Structures are given as structure tokens and as C-alpha cells.
Amino acid sequence: MPYPEIRPRRLRRNAAVRRLVSETRVDPAELVVPMFVKEGLTEPRAIASLPGVLQHSRDSLRKAAVEAVQAGVGGIMLFGVPATRDETGSGGVDPAGILNVAIRDVVAEVGDATVVMSDLCLDEFTSHGHCGLLTPDGGVDNDATLAAYADMAVAQAAAGVHVVGPSGMMDGQVGVVRKALDAAGHQDVSVLAYAVKYASAFYGPFRDAVESALEGDRRTYQQDPANLRESLREVELDVAEGADMVMVKPALPYLDVVSAVRAAVDVPVAAYQVSGEYAMVEAAAANGWIDRERVMLETLTSIRRAGAQIILTYWAVEAAQLLRERY
Ligand code: PBG
């Protein structure tokens, strides 16, 4: 070896040194847990393709929200599963719709102890499962959908949500939502834009969780997994339209995108570790093929390292508990 001997292994020799020089830490305060609540349930129900994740009843959701706060998670992202659906997704706008009711329940339970967020999209509420209203020939009508999103945003804000997450990938959705919130006096409600959302097969288990009615796909509005520059354009538009935070989704297969978005904007960047990412690890772990906890924390560390400051993950509560024991 040439002198001086440069030996990077010196900084790996024991746990204390490794801890000292660790460049990335996942903080429970930056984890957000997605939760599902289903109208009419009296007991929570398991979701076969998402082991460990539940469709909550209103009661069990409140308890889970308290548990999440106790674990120290930074936020809760709520999704509603309605008992009935219609062509226009009216249950998303109705103050008595399951998601709006759940927002009220959770905010009443946890107040400002964590950030309460809601998915702002019609797909859980429409009979056809698309994220927007349909044209007569079955396409998704961008501008008619925007009007519905504006109403949905105001309904969610009236229910007390802190952050809305428009996730339908309609052009102009962030601007319309921001304007509607402001006009209704909800200037303090933030917008976490699903700015970059790919038409991904990794959403499979989520569609079981919300009992999605979708046939076909979302490729006319969600992005082509082949594209990166297009994502920077989406992010730029959303920030210009008033997004307070931007999200990339899915996470692990798109770390290059997370990293590029982080470099491109100054607003907080979130990444959504989606249902299929979670399910793959759970399935392999259930077979004894991988070490579940290590893989869980390794994926979260990688997403954080790539530049996501906020991570949505179905492991948020458990990971927060594990991380507290560790640091
Ligand atoms: C749309 C929405 C979806 C997810 C989050 N918001 C489904 C979709 O776009 O098809 C997927 C999240 C996951 O897979 O965990 N309401």
C-alpha cells in the first residue's frame, strides 16, 4: 500500500465510530403513516395483500391515530373507503362522506399533536375507479375534475385537515385547490402535491385496500416510468401553482427522481413508499428469505439518503418505535 495509508475501514471498526460518522438518520418525526377507514365497519379488517395494515372502523382509526402520535410519527395520511360509489364520486365532497367524517374524528382525537393529511382524489369514490370525472367517450375530463377537486379540498379543510394531498395528476390541480382553499378562508391549510406520480404496478395492494373499482389503467394521467425530465416539469408547475411540499411516488424504484427533485426545488420533498414496495418485503420476510426489520430500515434510510425529507410508509409506526430504541 502507498504511504500514507488511506484506510476507510478505520471509520467502520465499531458501532460507536459508525454512529459518529453516519450521514443519514431517519427521524420518526419525518415519517407519515397512511391509514384506511372503511364506512360501516364495526371491527377493523385485515388486508390480505398488505399484512399488518388494516381497514379501520371509525373507532379503531381513532385508537390507531393515538398510537401513531405516541410513537412520534410526523403525520397521518387518511384514505376513505366508502360503502357506495357513484359516477361523480360525490362521497368525496359530501361532509358526511367517510373520509371527511374520519378527518373530523382524527382531528378531534389528536388535535395538533401530529399533522393530519388527507388524500385528495376521486378514485376511492367513483363507481368506475378513475381519479376524475369521465367524458362521454370514457376519457378522464381534466377541467371538470378540477372543479370537483376544489369542492373536495374545501370539504376536507372544513373537516379540519391540516394538509391536503391532491393525488389525481390532473393538470392545474394544485392551483385550483390553493385558490379554492384561500377563497373559503382556509389559508392555513397546506398542499402536499403528489407532484410526481408514476403509472406504477406497485400500487396493486393499495387497490385491494380501497377495494378499487378500476378496470384498465391510469396512463393518460399518471406518468410513464421511463421519464425523469417530465417529473422536473411536473414539480416546477406544482411549486409555481403554490404547492407547499412536493411528493414523489413510488419511492424505492425512483430514487434517482427523488434525488433530482431534491436538487431542483427548495420546498420540502416527500416520497411515498407505496403498497407494493411494502408487500414485497413483507412477503419475502414471511418466507424467511430476508431480515424484515433490517430491510425495512435500510429502505427508509435509502429513501432519506436520496433526498426525501418526509417519507410516507406503512411501516411508519413500527419504524418509529424501532428507531426510538436505537438512537
Ligand atoms: C390515489 C392514490 C393511489 C395511491 C395513493 N393515492 C392509487 C393510485 O394512484 O392508483 C397508491 C398508494 C399505494 O400504493 O400505497 N387515490
Short mmCIF file of C-alpha atoms and ligand atoms in Angstrom, two decimals:
data_model
loop_
_atom_site.label_atom_id
_atom_site.label_comp_id
_atom_site.label_asym_id
_atom_site.label_seq_id
_atom_site.Cartn_x
_atom_site.Cartn_y
_atom_site.Cartn_z
CA MET A 1 0.00 0.00 0.00
CA PRO A 2 1.35 3.51 -0.83
CA TYR A 3 2.04 5.84 2.09
CA PRO A 4 0.11 7.48 3.66
CA GLU A 5 -2.16 4.51 4.01
CA ILE A 6 -5.71 5.63 3.47
CA ARG A 7 -7.90 3.13 5.24
CA PRO A 8 -11.64 3.95 5.13
CA ARG A 9 -12.26 0.88 7.28
CA ARG A 10 -10.99 2.81 10.33
CA LEU A 11 -14.32 4.60 10.39
CA ARG A 12 -16.21 1.31 10.35
CA ARG A 13 -14.33 -0.51 13.10
CA ASN A 14 -17.07 -0.47 15.71
CA ALA A 15 -20.63 0.67 16.29
CA ALA A 16 -19.60 3.85 18.12
CA VAL A 17 -17.48 5.12 15.22
CA ARG A 18 -20.09 4.13 12.69
CA ARG A 19 -22.70 6.03 14.66
CA LEU A 20 -20.45 9.09 14.84
CA VAL A 21 -19.90 9.29 11.09
CA SER A 22 -23.34 8.19 9.93
CA GLU A 23 -24.51 10.62 7.25
CA THR A 24 -28.20 9.82 7.31
CA ARG A 25 -30.63 9.25 10.13
CA VAL A 26 -34.29 8.53 9.80
CA ASP A 27 -36.23 10.57 12.33
CA PRO A 28 -39.71 9.36 13.39
CA ALA A 29 -40.89 12.97 13.06
CA GLU A 30 -40.37 12.70 9.30
CA LEU A 31 -42.44 9.55 8.85
CA VAL A 32 -46.08 9.70 7.80
CA VAL A 33 -48.40 6.73 8.20
CA PRO A 34 -51.15 6.14 5.63
CA MET A 35 -54.38 4.83 7.20
CA PHE A 36 -57.55 3.43 5.65
CA VAL A 37 -61.02 3.83 7.12
CA LYS A 38 -63.99 1.97 5.73
CA GLU A 39 -67.55 3.19 6.06
CA GLY A 40 -69.84 0.93 8.06
CA LEU A 41 -67.20 -1.32 9.65
CA THR A 42 -67.66 -2.12 13.32
CA GLU A 43 -64.36 -4.01 13.62
CA PRO A 44 -61.09 -3.36 11.76
CA ARG A 45 -60.40 -5.73 8.91
CA ALA A 46 -57.13 -7.16 7.60
CA ILE A 47 -55.99 -6.52 4.02
CA ALA A 48 -54.62 -9.76 2.56
CA SER A 49 -52.02 -8.16 0.29
CA LEU A 50 -50.87 -5.67 2.97
CA PRO A 51 -50.14 -7.81 6.02
CA GLY A 52 -50.19 -5.71 9.20
CA VAL A 53 -52.21 -2.88 7.61
CA LEU A 54 -55.92 -2.56 8.44
CA GLN A 55 -59.09 -1.18 7.01
CA HIS A 56 -60.18 0.69 10.11
CA SER A 57 -63.58 1.28 11.61
CA ARG A 58 -64.13 4.84 12.82
CA ASP A 59 -63.38 3.68 16.36
CA SER A 60 -60.25 1.72 15.58
CA LEU A 61 -58.97 4.61 13.44
CA ARG A 62 -59.12 6.96 16.41
CA LYS A 63 -57.18 4.47 18.53
CA ALA A 64 -54.61 3.91 15.80
CA ALA A 65 -54.16 7.67 15.45
CA VAL A 66 -53.40 7.97 19.16
CA GLU A 67 -50.94 5.10 18.93
CA ALA A 68 -49.23 6.80 15.97
CA VAL A 69 -48.88 10.02 17.94
CA GLN A 70 -47.42 8.12 20.88
CA ALA A 71 -44.88 6.53 18.55
CA GLY A 72 -43.87 10.03 17.46
CA VAL A 73 -44.75 9.90 13.77
CA GLY A 74 -44.84 13.21 11.96
CA GLY A 75 -48.18 12.76 10.27
CA ILE A 76 -51.12 10.59 9.30
CA MET A 77 -52.40 10.40 5.70
CA LEU A 78 -56.06 9.37 5.58
CA PHE A 79 -57.81 7.39 2.84
CA GLY A 80 -61.54 6.64 2.86
CA VAL A 81 -63.33 3.55 1.58
CA PRO A 82 -66.99 4.43 1.03
CA ALA A 83 -69.88 1.95 1.22
CA THR A 84 -71.34 3.17 -2.08
CA ARG A 85 -69.87 4.91 -5.11
CA ASP A 86 -71.25 6.91 -7.96
CA GLU A 87 -70.25 8.27 -11.35
CA THR A 88 -69.04 11.63 -10.00
CA GLY A 89 -67.51 10.48 -6.72
CA SER A 90 -69.87 12.67 -4.72
CA GLY A 91 -68.93 10.90 -1.46
CA GLY A 92 -65.59 12.70 -1.54
CA VAL A 93 -67.24 16.10 -1.39
CA ASP A 94 -70.11 15.23 0.96
CA PRO A 95 -69.33 16.44 4.52
CA ALA A 96 -70.91 13.17 5.70
CA GLY A 97 -68.67 11.12 3.37
CA ILE A 98 -66.39 8.66 5.15
CA LEU A 99 -63.13 10.50 4.53
CA ASN A 100 -64.48 13.84 5.76
CA VAL A 101 -66.01 12.16 8.81
CA ALA A 102 -62.70 10.41 9.52
CA ILE A 103 -60.80 13.70 9.29
CA ARG A 104 -63.14 15.18 11.93
CA ASP A 105 -62.70 12.10 14.14
CA VAL A 106 -58.92 12.10 13.96
CA VAL A 107 -58.52 15.84 14.43
CA ALA A 108 -60.88 15.68 17.43
CA GLU A 109 -58.75 12.88 18.86
CA VAL A 110 -55.20 14.11 18.27
CA GLY A 111 -55.61 17.85 17.63
CA ASP A 112 -52.29 19.40 16.68
CA ALA A 113 -50.15 16.61 18.15
CA THR A 114 -49.37 15.38 14.65
CA VAL A 115 -50.09 16.58 11.12
CA VAL A 116 -53.39 15.24 9.78
CA MET A 117 -53.40 14.85 6.00
CA SER A 118 -55.96 13.59 3.50
CA ASP A 119 -55.70 12.11 0.04
CA LEU A 120 -57.49 14.45 -2.33
CA CYS A 121 -58.62 12.26 -5.21
CA LEU A 122 -61.85 10.82 -6.55
CA ASP A 123 -60.76 7.25 -7.29
CA GLU A 124 -62.00 5.81 -4.00
CA PHE A 125 -65.39 7.45 -4.55
CA THR A 126 -66.16 6.84 -8.22
CA SER A 127 -68.04 3.79 -9.48
CA HIS A 128 -65.54 3.49 -12.38
CA GLY A 129 -62.47 3.90 -10.14
CA HIS A 130 -60.84 6.70 -12.13
CA CYS A 131 -59.31 9.70 -10.38
CA GLY A 132 -61.67 12.11 -12.11
CA LEU A 133 -64.92 12.64 -13.96
CA LEU A 134 -65.39 10.90 -17.28
CA THR A 135 -66.16 12.37 -20.69
CA PRO A 136 -68.97 10.73 -22.73
CA ASP A 137 -66.38 8.60 -24.53
CA GLY A 138 -64.84 7.34 -21.29
CA GLY A 139 -61.76 9.57 -21.09
CA VAL A 140 -60.89 11.47 -17.92
CA ASP A 141 -62.07 15.09 -18.17
CA ASN A 142 -59.29 17.24 -16.75
CA ASP A 143 -61.10 20.53 -16.22
CA ALA A 144 -64.41 19.12 -14.98
CA THR A 145 -62.37 17.12 -12.46
CA LEU A 146 -60.62 20.27 -11.24
CA ALA A 147 -63.94 21.73 -10.13
CA ALA A 148 -64.66 18.58 -8.12
CA TYR A 149 -61.19 18.72 -6.52
CA ALA A 150 -61.80 22.33 -5.49
CA ASP A 151 -65.00 21.31 -3.68
CA MET A 152 -63.32 18.29 -2.13
CA ALA A 153 -60.43 20.41 -0.84
CA VAL A 154 -62.83 22.83 0.83
CA ALA A 155 -64.81 19.94 2.36
CA GLN A 156 -61.61 18.41 3.77
CA ALA A 157 -60.45 21.76 5.12
CA ALA A 158 -63.86 22.36 6.72
CA ALA A 159 -63.47 18.97 8.41
CA GLY A 160 -60.26 20.28 9.96
CA VAL A 161 -57.49 18.67 7.94
CA HIS A 162 -54.06 20.32 8.18
CA VAL A 163 -52.69 19.25 4.80
CA VAL A 164 -54.44 18.14 1.61
CA GLY A 165 -52.69 15.81 -0.80
CA PRO A 166 -54.00 16.19 -4.35
CA SER A 167 -53.03 12.90 -5.99
CA GLY A 168 -55.09 12.68 -9.18
CA MET A 169 -52.45 14.04 -11.60
CA MET A 170 -54.85 16.44 -13.33
CA ASP A 171 -53.11 19.42 -14.92
CA GLY A 172 -53.61 22.55 -12.83
CA GLN A 173 -54.89 20.73 -9.75
CA VAL A 174 -52.60 22.44 -7.26
CA GLY A 175 -53.51 25.95 -8.40
CA VAL A 176 -57.22 25.22 -8.34
CA VAL A 177 -57.04 23.64 -4.89
CA ARG A 178 -54.96 26.51 -3.49
CA LYS A 179 -57.35 29.09 -4.88
CA ALA A 180 -60.43 27.28 -3.55
CA LEU A 181 -58.91 26.91 -0.09
CA ASP A 182 -57.96 30.58 0.05
CA ALA A 183 -61.37 31.73 -1.18
CA ALA A 184 -63.04 29.69 1.57
CA GLY A 185 -60.81 31.17 4.27
CA HIS A 186 -58.51 28.15 4.64
CA GLN A 187 -55.21 29.95 4.00
CA ASP A 188 -53.54 27.87 6.72
CA VAL A 189 -54.23 24.52 5.12
CA SER A 190 -51.14 23.32 3.25
CA VAL A 191 -50.89 21.49 -0.03
CA LEU A 192 -48.67 18.42 -0.26
CA ALA A 193 -48.71 17.87 -4.01
CA TYR A 194 -48.32 14.39 -5.38
CA ALA A 195 -46.28 16.20 -8.00
CA VAL A 196 -44.55 13.17 -9.44
CA LYS A 197 -46.73 10.12 -9.65
CA TYR A 198 -45.94 7.28 -11.97
CA ALA A 199 -48.43 4.87 -13.53
CA SER A 200 -46.96 2.11 -11.39
CA ALA A 201 -47.74 -1.56 -10.90
CA PHE A 202 -46.52 -1.10 -7.32
CA TYR A 203 -49.95 0.28 -6.34
CA GLY A 204 -51.55 -3.19 -6.61
CA PRO A 205 -52.14 -3.91 -2.91
CA PHE A 206 -53.44 -0.35 -2.32
CA ARG A 207 -56.21 -1.08 -4.79
CA ASP A 208 -57.22 -4.04 -2.60
CA ALA A 209 -57.09 -1.79 0.46
CA VAL A 210 -59.56 0.68 -1.06
CA GLU A 211 -61.49 -2.02 -2.97
CA SER A 212 -60.80 -0.14 -6.19
CA ALA A 213 -63.36 -0.46 -8.95
CA LEU A 214 -60.82 0.45 -11.64
CA GLU A 215 -60.66 -1.52 -14.86
CA GLY A 216 -57.94 -0.51 -17.26
CA ASP A 217 -55.20 1.84 -16.14
CA ARG A 218 -54.31 5.44 -15.37
CA ARG A 219 -51.73 6.01 -18.10
CA THR A 220 -53.46 9.05 -19.59
CA TYR A 221 -52.81 10.97 -16.35
CA GLN A 222 -50.10 9.23 -14.31
CA GLN A 223 -46.55 9.35 -15.65
CA ASP A 224 -44.56 6.93 -17.75
CA PRO A 225 -41.95 5.17 -15.55
CA ALA A 226 -39.41 5.79 -18.31
CA ASN A 227 -39.39 9.56 -17.78
CA LEU A 228 -37.30 11.71 -15.47
CA ARG A 229 -37.23 15.17 -17.09
CA GLU A 230 -41.02 15.14 -17.21
CA SER A 231 -41.02 14.85 -13.42
CA LEU A 232 -38.98 18.01 -13.04
CA ARG A 233 -41.53 19.78 -15.20
CA GLU A 234 -44.38 18.50 -13.04
CA VAL A 235 -42.60 19.65 -9.89
CA GLU A 236 -41.85 23.08 -11.32
CA LEU A 237 -45.51 23.56 -12.26
CA ASP A 238 -46.77 22.46 -8.85
CA VAL A 239 -44.41 24.77 -6.98
CA ALA A 240 -45.47 27.64 -9.27
CA GLU A 241 -49.11 26.82 -8.54
CA GLY A 242 -48.50 27.07 -4.80
CA ALA A 243 -47.53 23.60 -3.56
CA ASP A 244 -46.06 23.85 -0.05
CA MET A 245 -44.44 20.42 -0.34
CA VAL A 246 -43.95 18.03 -3.25
CA MET A 247 -44.03 14.27 -3.31
CA VAL A 248 -42.50 11.57 -5.48
CA LYS A 249 -44.27 8.24 -5.74
CA PRO A 250 -43.36 5.34 -5.65
CA ALA A 251 -40.10 5.71 -3.72
CA LEU A 252 -37.53 2.93 -3.90
CA PRO A 253 -37.67 2.24 -7.65
CA TYR A 254 -37.47 6.02 -8.27
CA LEU A 255 -34.61 7.21 -6.05
CA ASP A 256 -32.98 8.96 -9.00
CA VAL A 257 -36.15 11.00 -9.33
CA VAL A 258 -36.22 11.80 -5.60
CA SER A 259 -32.65 12.99 -5.82
CA ALA A 260 -33.25 15.13 -8.91
CA VAL A 261 -36.35 16.71 -7.40
CA ARG A 262 -34.47 17.47 -4.18
CA ALA A 263 -31.84 19.29 -6.21
CA ALA A 264 -34.43 21.21 -8.24
CA VAL A 265 -36.62 22.79 -5.55
CA ASP A 266 -36.39 24.34 -2.12
CA VAL A 267 -39.72 23.16 -0.70
CA PRO A 268 -39.79 20.02 1.45
CA VAL A 269 -39.68 16.84 -0.64
CA ALA A 270 -41.65 13.75 0.37
CA ALA A 271 -41.53 10.23 -1.04
CA TYR A 272 -44.26 7.62 -0.79
CA GLN A 273 -43.07 4.09 -0.16
CA VAL A 274 -46.14 2.52 -1.72
CA SER A 275 -48.12 -0.61 -1.03
CA GLY A 276 -46.25 -2.87 -3.46
CA GLU A 277 -42.87 -1.88 -2.05
CA TYR A 278 -44.12 -2.80 1.43
CA ALA A 279 -45.84 -6.01 0.29
CA MET A 280 -42.72 -7.33 -1.47
CA VAL A 281 -40.66 -7.03 1.69
CA GLU A 282 -43.39 -8.49 3.89
CA ALA A 283 -43.83 -11.45 1.54
CA ALA A 284 -40.12 -12.21 1.36
CA ALA A 285 -39.79 -11.84 5.14
CA ALA A 286 -42.75 -14.15 5.74
CA ASN A 287 -40.86 -16.77 3.76
CA GLY A 288 -37.78 -16.26 5.89
CA TRP A 289 -35.82 -15.01 2.89
CA ILE A 290 -34.80 -11.62 4.26
CA ASP A 291 -34.42 -9.95 7.64
CA ARG A 292 -37.62 -7.92 7.85
CA GLU A 293 -36.53 -5.19 10.28
CA ARG A 294 -33.17 -4.63 8.67
CA VAL A 295 -34.66 -4.39 5.20
CA MET A 296 -37.36 -2.04 6.48
CA LEU A 297 -34.84 0.37 7.98
CA GLU A 298 -32.46 0.02 5.04
CA THR A 299 -35.17 1.05 2.57
CA LEU A 300 -36.16 4.05 4.71
CA THR A 301 -32.52 5.10 5.09
CA SER A 302 -32.04 4.86 1.32
CA ILE A 303 -35.08 6.99 0.58
CA ARG A 304 -33.88 9.56 3.12
CA ARG A 305 -30.35 9.49 1.69
CA ALA A 306 -31.70 10.10 -1.83
CA GLY A 307 -33.14 13.37 -0.57
CA ALA A 308 -36.65 12.80 0.74
CA GLN A 309 -37.14 14.70 3.95
CA ILE A 310 -40.58 13.19 4.57
CA ILE A 311 -41.41 9.54 3.97
CA LEU A 312 -44.89 8.07 3.73
CA THR A 313 -44.67 4.42 4.70
CA TYR A 314 -46.97 1.71 6.03
CA TRP A 315 -44.18 0.89 8.48
CA ALA A 316 -44.15 4.39 9.99
CA VAL A 317 -45.44 3.46 13.45
CA GLU A 318 -43.32 0.35 13.83
CA ALA A 319 -40.24 2.02 12.36
CA ALA A 320 -40.69 5.00 14.69
CA GLN A 321 -40.76 2.62 17.65
CA LEU A 322 -37.67 0.74 16.43
CA LEU A 323 -35.76 3.96 15.77
CA ARG A 324 -36.52 5.27 19.25
CA GLU A 325 -34.97 2.17 20.77
CA ARG A 326 -31.95 2.52 18.53
CA TYR A 327 -30.87 6.15 18.95
C1 PBG B 1 -54.96 7.76 -5.39
C2 PBG B 1 -53.82 7.07 -4.71
C3 PBG B 1 -53.27 5.82 -5.02
C4 PBG B 1 -52.24 5.59 -4.09
C5 PBG B 1 -52.22 6.70 -3.25
N1 PBG B 1 -53.18 7.61 -3.67
C6 PBG B 1 -53.68 4.82 -6.03
C7 PBG B 1 -53.45 5.04 -7.46
O1 PBG B 1 -52.96 6.08 -7.90
O2 PBG B 1 -53.78 4.14 -8.21
C8 PBG B 1 -51.38 4.37 -4.02
C9 PBG B 1 -50.61 4.21 -2.74
C10 PBG B 1 -50.02 2.86 -2.53
O3 PBG B 1 -49.91 2.02 -3.45
O4 PBG B 1 -49.61 2.59 -1.40
N2 PBG B 1 -56.03 7.99 -4.50
#
